[in-house]
mmCIF file of C-alpha atoms in Angstrom:
data_model
loop_
_atom_site.group_PDB
_atom_site.id
_atom_site.type_symbol
_atom_site.label_atom_id
_atom_site.label_comp_id
_atom_site.label_asym_id
_atom_site.label_seq_id
_atom_site.Cartn_x
_atom_site.Cartn_y
_atom_site.Cartn_z
ATOM 1 C CA MET A 24 5.187 5.864 -31.774
ATOM 2 C CA VAL A 25 5.576 5.525 -28.005
ATOM 3 C CA ARG A 26 4.201 2.304 -26.619
ATOM 4 C CA MET A 27 3.698 1.407 -22.880
ATOM 5 C CA ASP A 28 2.459 -1.492 -20.885
ATOM 6 C CA LEU A 29 0.093 -0.884 -17.912
ATOM 7 C CA ASN A 30 0.417 -3.377 -15.346
ATOM 8 C CA CYS A 31 -1.272 -4.130 -12.072
ATOM 9 C CA ASP A 32 -0.664 -6.525 -9.019
ATOM 10 C CA MET A 33 -3.574 -8.740 -8.688
ATOM 11 C CA GLY A 34 -4.984 -11.991 -7.000
ATOM 12 C CA GLU A 35 -3.564 -10.916 -3.653
ATOM 13 C CA GLY A 36 -6.438 -12.008 -1.495
ATOM 14 C CA PHE A 37 -6.565 -15.503 0.352
ATOM 15 C CA GLY A 38 -9.243 -17.580 1.829
ATOM 16 C CA VAL A 39 -12.158 -15.310 2.892
ATOM 17 C CA TYR A 40 -9.939 -12.246 2.517
ATOM 18 C CA ARG A 41 -10.240 -10.198 -0.690
ATOM 19 C CA SER A 42 -7.777 -7.528 -1.941
ATOM 20 C CA GLY A 43 -8.581 -4.950 -4.630
ATOM 21 C CA ASN A 44 -11.075 -4.928 -7.355
ATOM 22 C CA ASP A 45 -9.498 -7.201 -9.845
ATOM 23 C CA GLU A 46 -12.546 -7.891 -12.180
ATOM 24 C CA GLN A 47 -12.914 -4.153 -12.715
ATOM 25 C CA LEU A 48 -9.241 -3.395 -12.989
ATOM 26 C CA MET A 49 -8.750 -6.101 -15.681
ATOM 27 C CA ARG A 50 -10.767 -4.036 -18.140
ATOM 28 C CA TYR A 51 -8.200 -1.301 -18.211
ATOM 29 C CA ILE A 52 -4.730 -2.896 -17.857
ATOM 30 C CA THR A 53 -2.522 -4.832 -20.374
ATOM 31 C CA SER A 54 -0.775 -7.115 -17.945
ATOM 32 C CA ALA A 55 -1.583 -8.693 -14.558
ATOM 33 C CA ASN A 56 1.064 -9.706 -11.990
ATOM 34 C CA ILE A 57 -0.750 -12.607 -9.965
ATOM 35 C CA ALA A 58 0.184 -13.444 -6.494
ATOM 36 C CA CYS A 59 1.603 -17.069 -6.192
ATOM 37 C CA GLY A 60 0.609 -18.004 -2.687
ATOM 38 C CA TYR A 61 3.424 -16.602 -0.464
ATOM 39 C CA HIS A 62 2.512 -13.004 0.175
ATOM 40 C CA GLY A 63 -1.036 -13.409 -0.990
ATOM 41 C CA GLY A 64 -3.190 -15.628 -3.271
ATOM 42 C CA ASP A 65 -4.303 -19.191 -2.848
ATOM 43 C CA PRO A 66 -5.220 -21.832 -5.446
ATOM 44 C CA ALA A 67 -8.685 -20.720 -5.825
ATOM 45 C CA THR A 68 -7.688 -16.988 -6.211
ATOM 46 C CA MET A 69 -4.957 -17.823 -8.494
ATOM 47 C CA ARG A 70 -7.119 -19.915 -10.764
ATOM 48 C CA SER A 71 -9.987 -17.325 -10.805
ATOM 49 C CA THR A 72 -7.585 -14.524 -11.539
ATOM 50 C CA VAL A 73 -5.845 -16.326 -14.393
ATOM 51 C CA ARG A 74 -9.368 -17.013 -15.899
ATOM 52 C CA MET A 75 -10.179 -13.366 -15.695
ATOM 53 C CA ALA A 76 -6.951 -12.263 -17.316
ATOM 54 C CA LEU A 77 -7.512 -14.772 -20.176
ATOM 55 C CA SER A 78 -11.099 -13.622 -20.653
ATOM 56 C CA HIS A 79 -9.995 -9.876 -21.062
ATOM 57 C CA GLY A 80 -6.866 -10.746 -23.176
ATOM 58 C CA VAL A 81 -4.545 -9.444 -20.424
ATOM 59 C CA ALA A 82 -0.966 -10.897 -20.323
ATOM 60 C CA ILE A 83 -0.410 -13.137 -17.396
ATOM 61 C CA GLY A 84 2.618 -12.670 -15.088
ATOM 62 C CA ALA A 85 3.883 -14.433 -11.894
ATOM 63 C CA HIS A 86 4.197 -12.264 -8.944
ATOM 64 C CA PRO A 87 6.451 -14.138 -6.423
ATOM 65 C CA GLY A 88 7.080 -12.766 -3.030
ATOM 66 C CA LEU A 89 8.484 -13.642 0.375
ATOM 67 C CA PRO A 90 6.656 -16.088 2.539
ATOM 68 C CA ASP A 91 4.796 -13.417 4.607
ATOM 69 C CA LEU A 92 0.940 -13.330 4.553
ATOM 70 C CA ALA A 93 0.730 -11.368 7.818
ATOM 71 C CA GLY A 94 3.102 -8.595 6.369
ATOM 72 C CA PHE A 95 1.788 -8.825 2.821
ATOM 73 C CA GLY A 96 5.324 -9.545 1.611
ATOM 74 C CA ARG A 97 6.280 -5.918 2.401
ATOM 75 C CA ARG A 98 8.495 -6.765 5.391
ATOM 76 C CA ARG A 99 12.176 -7.387 4.638
ATOM 77 C CA MET A 100 13.559 -10.784 5.489
ATOM 78 C CA GLU A 101 17.008 -12.050 5.620
ATOM 79 C CA ILE A 102 17.290 -14.671 2.792
ATOM 80 C CA THR A 103 20.137 -16.320 0.844
ATOM 81 C CA PRO A 104 20.513 -16.110 -2.812
ATOM 82 C CA MET A 105 19.750 -19.855 -2.957
ATOM 83 C CA GLU A 106 16.509 -19.343 -0.957
ATOM 84 C CA ALA A 107 15.421 -16.581 -3.217
ATOM 85 C CA TYR A 108 16.069 -18.982 -6.179
ATOM 86 C CA GLU A 109 14.068 -21.722 -4.832
ATOM 87 C CA MET A 110 11.195 -19.578 -3.780
ATOM 88 C CA THR A 111 11.019 -18.122 -7.194
ATOM 89 C CA VAL A 112 11.025 -21.329 -8.904
ATOM 90 C CA TYR A 113 8.363 -22.791 -6.482
ATOM 91 C CA GLN A 114 5.946 -19.848 -7.041
ATOM 92 C CA LEU A 115 6.665 -19.685 -10.826
ATOM 93 C CA GLY A 116 5.742 -23.475 -11.169
ATOM 94 C CA ALA A 117 2.473 -22.995 -9.269
ATOM 95 C CA LEU A 118 1.208 -20.152 -11.345
ATOM 96 C CA MET A 119 2.472 -21.679 -14.622
ATOM 97 C CA ALA A 120 0.425 -24.751 -13.842
ATOM 98 C CA PHE A 121 -2.768 -22.833 -13.394
ATOM 99 C CA ALA A 122 -2.253 -20.808 -16.572
ATOM 100 C CA ARG A 123 -1.513 -23.880 -18.563
ATOM 101 C CA ALA A 124 -4.482 -25.769 -17.096
ATOM 102 C CA GLU A 125 -6.796 -22.792 -18.371
ATOM 103 C CA GLY A 126 -5.310 -22.879 -21.755
ATOM 104 C CA GLY A 127 -2.919 -19.985 -21.348
ATOM 105 C CA GLY A 128 0.643 -19.203 -20.388
ATOM 106 C CA LEU A 129 2.959 -16.798 -18.591
ATOM 107 C CA SER A 130 4.386 -13.887 -20.333
ATOM 108 C CA HIS A 131 6.451 -12.331 -17.499
ATOM 109 C CA VAL A 132 7.631 -12.456 -13.852
ATOM 110 C CA LYS A 133 7.610 -9.423 -11.506
ATOM 111 C CA PRO A 134 8.796 -10.027 -7.680
ATOM 112 C CA HIS A 135 6.579 -8.497 -5.161
ATOM 113 C CA GLY A 136 7.179 -5.978 -2.337
ATOM 114 C CA ALA A 137 10.164 -6.396 -0.100
ATOM 115 C CA LEU A 138 11.616 -9.093 -2.460
ATOM 116 C CA TYR A 139 11.268 -6.712 -5.524
ATOM 117 C CA HIS A 140 13.160 -3.773 -3.550
ATOM 118 C CA MET A 141 15.993 -6.081 -2.021
ATOM 119 C CA ALA A 142 16.668 -7.470 -5.633
ATOM 120 C CA ALA A 143 16.743 -3.945 -6.902
ATOM 121 C CA LYS A 144 19.851 -3.330 -4.844
ATOM 122 C CA ASP A 145 21.426 -6.706 -3.910
ATOM 123 C CA ALA A 146 23.095 -7.985 -6.989
ATOM 124 C CA ALA A 147 23.381 -11.518 -5.674
ATOM 125 C CA LEU A 148 19.646 -11.792 -4.884
ATOM 126 C CA ALA A 149 19.001 -10.368 -8.385
ATOM 127 C CA GLU A 150 21.070 -12.916 -10.099
ATOM 128 C CA ALA A 151 19.410 -15.800 -8.162
ATOM 129 C CA ILE A 152 15.978 -14.572 -9.071
ATOM 130 C CA ALA A 153 17.006 -14.122 -12.798
ATOM 131 C CA GLU A 154 18.536 -17.561 -12.874
ATOM 132 C CA ALA A 155 15.413 -19.010 -11.566
ATOM 133 C CA VAL A 156 13.255 -17.302 -14.282
ATOM 134 C CA TYR A 157 15.804 -18.206 -16.896
ATOM 135 C CA LYS A 158 15.836 -21.867 -15.918
ATOM 136 C CA VAL A 159 12.053 -22.315 -15.760
ATOM 137 C CA ASP A 160 11.322 -20.484 -18.904
ATOM 138 C CA GLY A 161 13.949 -18.282 -20.662
ATOM 139 C CA SER A 162 11.316 -16.698 -22.945
ATOM 140 C CA LEU A 163 9.704 -14.981 -20.077
ATOM 141 C CA LEU A 164 9.941 -11.218 -19.548
ATOM 142 C CA LEU A 165 11.512 -10.139 -16.177
ATOM 143 C CA PHE A 166 9.883 -7.021 -14.716
ATOM 144 C CA GLY A 167 12.173 -5.031 -12.472
ATOM 145 C CA LEU A 168 12.685 -1.310 -11.166
ATOM 146 C CA ALA A 169 14.022 0.917 -13.806
ATOM 147 C CA GLY A 170 17.898 1.082 -13.338
ATOM 148 C CA SER A 171 18.050 -1.674 -10.839
ATOM 149 C CA GLU A 172 20.248 -4.696 -10.290
ATOM 150 C CA LEU A 173 17.461 -6.922 -11.154
ATOM 151 C CA ILE A 174 17.198 -5.523 -14.697
ATOM 152 C CA ARG A 175 20.933 -5.811 -15.143
ATOM 153 C CA ALA A 176 20.774 -9.439 -13.828
ATOM 154 C CA GLY A 177 18.156 -10.375 -16.294
ATOM 155 C CA GLU A 178 19.945 -8.888 -19.257
ATOM 156 C CA ARG A 179 23.295 -10.530 -18.306
ATOM 157 C CA ILE A 180 21.713 -14.016 -18.169
ATOM 158 C CA GLY A 181 19.854 -13.565 -21.581
ATOM 159 C CA LEU A 182 16.341 -12.631 -20.413
ATOM 160 C CA ARG A 183 14.315 -9.830 -21.871
ATOM 161 C CA ALA A 184 13.872 -7.318 -19.093
ATOM 162 C CA ALA A 185 11.091 -4.826 -18.848
ATOM 163 C CA ARG A 186 11.992 -1.509 -16.914
ATOM 164 C CA GLU A 187 9.212 -0.729 -14.576
ATOM 165 C CA ALA A 188 8.008 2.660 -13.243
ATOM 166 C CA PHE A 189 5.154 3.464 -10.797
ATOM 167 C CA ALA A 190 2.402 5.824 -11.468
ATOM 168 C CA ASP A 191 1.083 5.728 -7.829
ATOM 169 C CA ARG A 192 4.507 6.122 -6.017
ATOM 170 C CA THR A 193 6.843 8.880 -5.313
ATOM 171 C CA TYR A 194 10.509 8.749 -6.180
ATOM 172 C CA GLU A 195 13.634 9.654 -4.304
ATOM 173 C CA GLU A 196 16.524 11.480 -6.043
ATOM 174 C CA ASP A 197 18.620 8.275 -6.683
ATOM 175 C CA GLY A 198 15.679 6.724 -8.665
ATOM 176 C CA THR A 199 14.344 4.413 -5.884
ATOM 177 C CA LEU A 200 10.807 4.425 -4.601
ATOM 178 C CA THR A 201 10.068 6.492 -1.403
ATOM 179 C CA PRO A 202 9.650 3.834 1.368
ATOM 180 C CA ARG A 203 6.014 3.393 2.271
ATOM 181 C CA THR A 204 6.957 4.474 5.894
ATOM 182 C CA VAL A 205 7.552 7.979 4.648
ATOM 183 C CA GLU A 206 4.384 10.242 4.474
ATOM 184 C CA GLY A 207 3.493 11.056 0.982
ATOM 185 C CA ALA A 208 5.019 7.877 -0.525
ATOM 186 C CA VAL A 209 1.779 6.891 -2.173
ATOM 187 C CA LEU A 210 -0.002 9.235 -4.585
ATOM 188 C CA GLU A 211 -3.541 9.252 -3.665
ATOM 189 C CA SER A 212 -4.875 11.643 -6.426
ATOM 190 C CA SER A 213 -5.773 9.961 -9.669
ATOM 191 C CA GLU A 214 -4.882 13.135 -11.419
ATOM 192 C CA ALA A 215 -1.492 13.267 -10.003
ATOM 193 C CA ALA A 216 -0.854 9.491 -10.882
ATOM 194 C CA ALA A 217 -2.059 10.057 -14.446
ATOM 195 C CA ALA A 218 0.254 13.154 -14.787
ATOM 196 C CA GLN A 219 3.182 10.981 -13.530
ATOM 197 C CA ALA A 220 2.368 8.294 -15.902
ATOM 198 C CA VAL A 221 2.231 10.745 -18.963
ATOM 199 C CA LEU A 222 5.655 12.282 -17.751
ATOM 200 C CA LEU A 223 7.251 8.794 -17.494
ATOM 201 C CA ALA A 224 5.999 7.625 -20.925
ATOM 202 C CA THR A 225 6.694 10.891 -22.859
ATOM 203 C CA GLU A 226 9.911 12.295 -21.057
ATOM 204 C CA GLY A 227 11.350 9.465 -19.406
ATOM 205 C CA LYS A 228 11.448 11.168 -15.944
ATOM 206 C CA ALA A 229 9.521 11.453 -12.792
ATOM 207 C CA ARG A 230 9.382 14.271 -10.098
ATOM 208 C CA THR A 231 10.931 13.325 -6.868
ATOM 209 C CA ARG A 232 9.631 13.851 -3.387
ATOM 210 C CA GLN A 233 12.286 16.461 -2.995
ATOM 211 C CA GLY A 234 10.959 18.502 -5.981
ATOM 212 C CA SER A 235 13.678 17.678 -8.598
ATOM 213 C CA TYR A 236 13.351 15.340 -11.525
ATOM 214 C CA VAL A 237 15.075 11.989 -11.901
ATOM 215 C CA ALA A 238 15.421 9.973 -15.190
ATOM 216 C CA VAL A 239 13.277 6.930 -15.189
ATOM 217 C CA GLU A 240 13.260 4.929 -18.484
ATOM 218 C CA ALA A 241 10.324 2.652 -18.446
ATOM 219 C CA ASP A 242 8.614 -0.098 -20.622
ATOM 220 C CA THR A 243 5.837 -0.816 -18.232
ATOM 221 C CA ILE A 244 3.922 1.260 -15.808
ATOM 222 C CA CYS A 245 2.437 -0.137 -12.547
ATOM 223 C CA VAL A 246 -0.572 0.812 -10.446
ATOM 224 C CA HIS A 247 -0.958 -1.162 -7.235
ATOM 225 C CA GLY A 248 -4.156 -3.042 -7.231
ATOM 226 C CA ASP A 249 -4.607 -3.041 -3.536
ATOM 227 C CA SER A 250 -4.698 0.686 -3.326
ATOM 228 C CA PRO A 251 -8.016 2.142 -2.461
ATOM 229 C CA GLY A 252 -8.131 4.497 -5.442
ATOM 230 C CA ALA A 253 -6.580 1.670 -7.850
ATOM 231 C CA LEU A 254 -9.692 1.638 -10.253
ATOM 232 C CA ALA A 255 -9.940 5.385 -10.536
ATOM 233 C CA HIS A 256 -6.109 5.557 -10.928
ATOM 234 C CA VAL A 257 -6.231 3.105 -13.783
ATOM 235 C CA ILE A 258 -9.080 4.693 -15.614
ATOM 236 C CA ALA A 259 -7.396 8.112 -15.413
ATOM 237 C CA LEU A 260 -4.103 6.657 -16.526
ATOM 238 C CA ARG A 261 -5.445 4.959 -19.480
ATOM 239 C CA GLN A 262 -7.377 8.137 -20.573
ATOM 240 C CA ALA A 263 -4.405 10.419 -20.130
ATOM 241 C CA LEU A 264 -1.917 8.054 -21.949
ATOM 242 C CA THR A 265 -4.350 7.704 -24.741
ATOM 243 C CA GLU A 266 -4.792 11.457 -25.108
ATOM 244 C CA ALA A 267 -0.841 11.798 -25.036
ATOM 245 C CA LYS A 268 -0.853 9.438 -28.025
ATOM 246 C CA ILE A 269 0.659 6.539 -26.201
ATOM 247 C CA THR A 270 -0.138 3.166 -27.562
ATOM 248 C CA ILE A 271 -1.051 0.809 -24.732
ATOM 249 C CA GLN A 272 0.110 -2.714 -25.315
ATOM 250 C CA ALA A 273 0.971 -5.909 -23.319
ATOM 251 C CA PRO A 274 4.512 -6.673 -22.448
ATOM 252 C CA GLY A 275 5.087 -9.562 -24.914
ATOM 253 C CA THR A 276 4.106 -7.271 -27.953
ATOM 254 C CA LEU A 277 6.232 -4.260 -27.118
#
């Protein structure tokens, strides 16, 4: 039996600004990566998103990012490993408190945006983030790009690591995601996103932007909650994976 987690980045609005259709998306996913206040999110949004996840039986994950609200955490910043460690601990603590206050807990951690991609290639940053997660709660799953330094760092320190793939992004031939600055980096068609998800889940590979195929072993598949077509994508993915006889389960039960 092939099993797969379906995750989505959520709670990324703040103040009067809203991002994504979290309430509707929650019905179709199995894990939610909730912004912790740096790239998005605020106390009210964090609490309401945690409550939504609990009401739908969705696993709660922390989604720490760089301190960059204006750039949505997608702009690279020069930070030291110690800074990466400290900002990860800080953000984990914030979301963990909200989860506990609402009668739940965290299941996983997934860095956001530029921090995620920096840790995919920079071993020192990856080790700092993995250490932060391990010291806060060594039972948490660490989500990272399949084949990345972050996955290797998590496994070395003793964390359970979930290899992540993306249904709504294109890949390069080295297994990295196509930068968002490149045209076509985001798949806008729900049919294309669903087809990629099934290919990832059943054959462990993805079609690259260049037209070849690259091996991508995944435990969890992501759809970005802030994408305009996110809800249509998730509905199409869930249907396609079910038709392909893929069992969709939360990360803690994989």
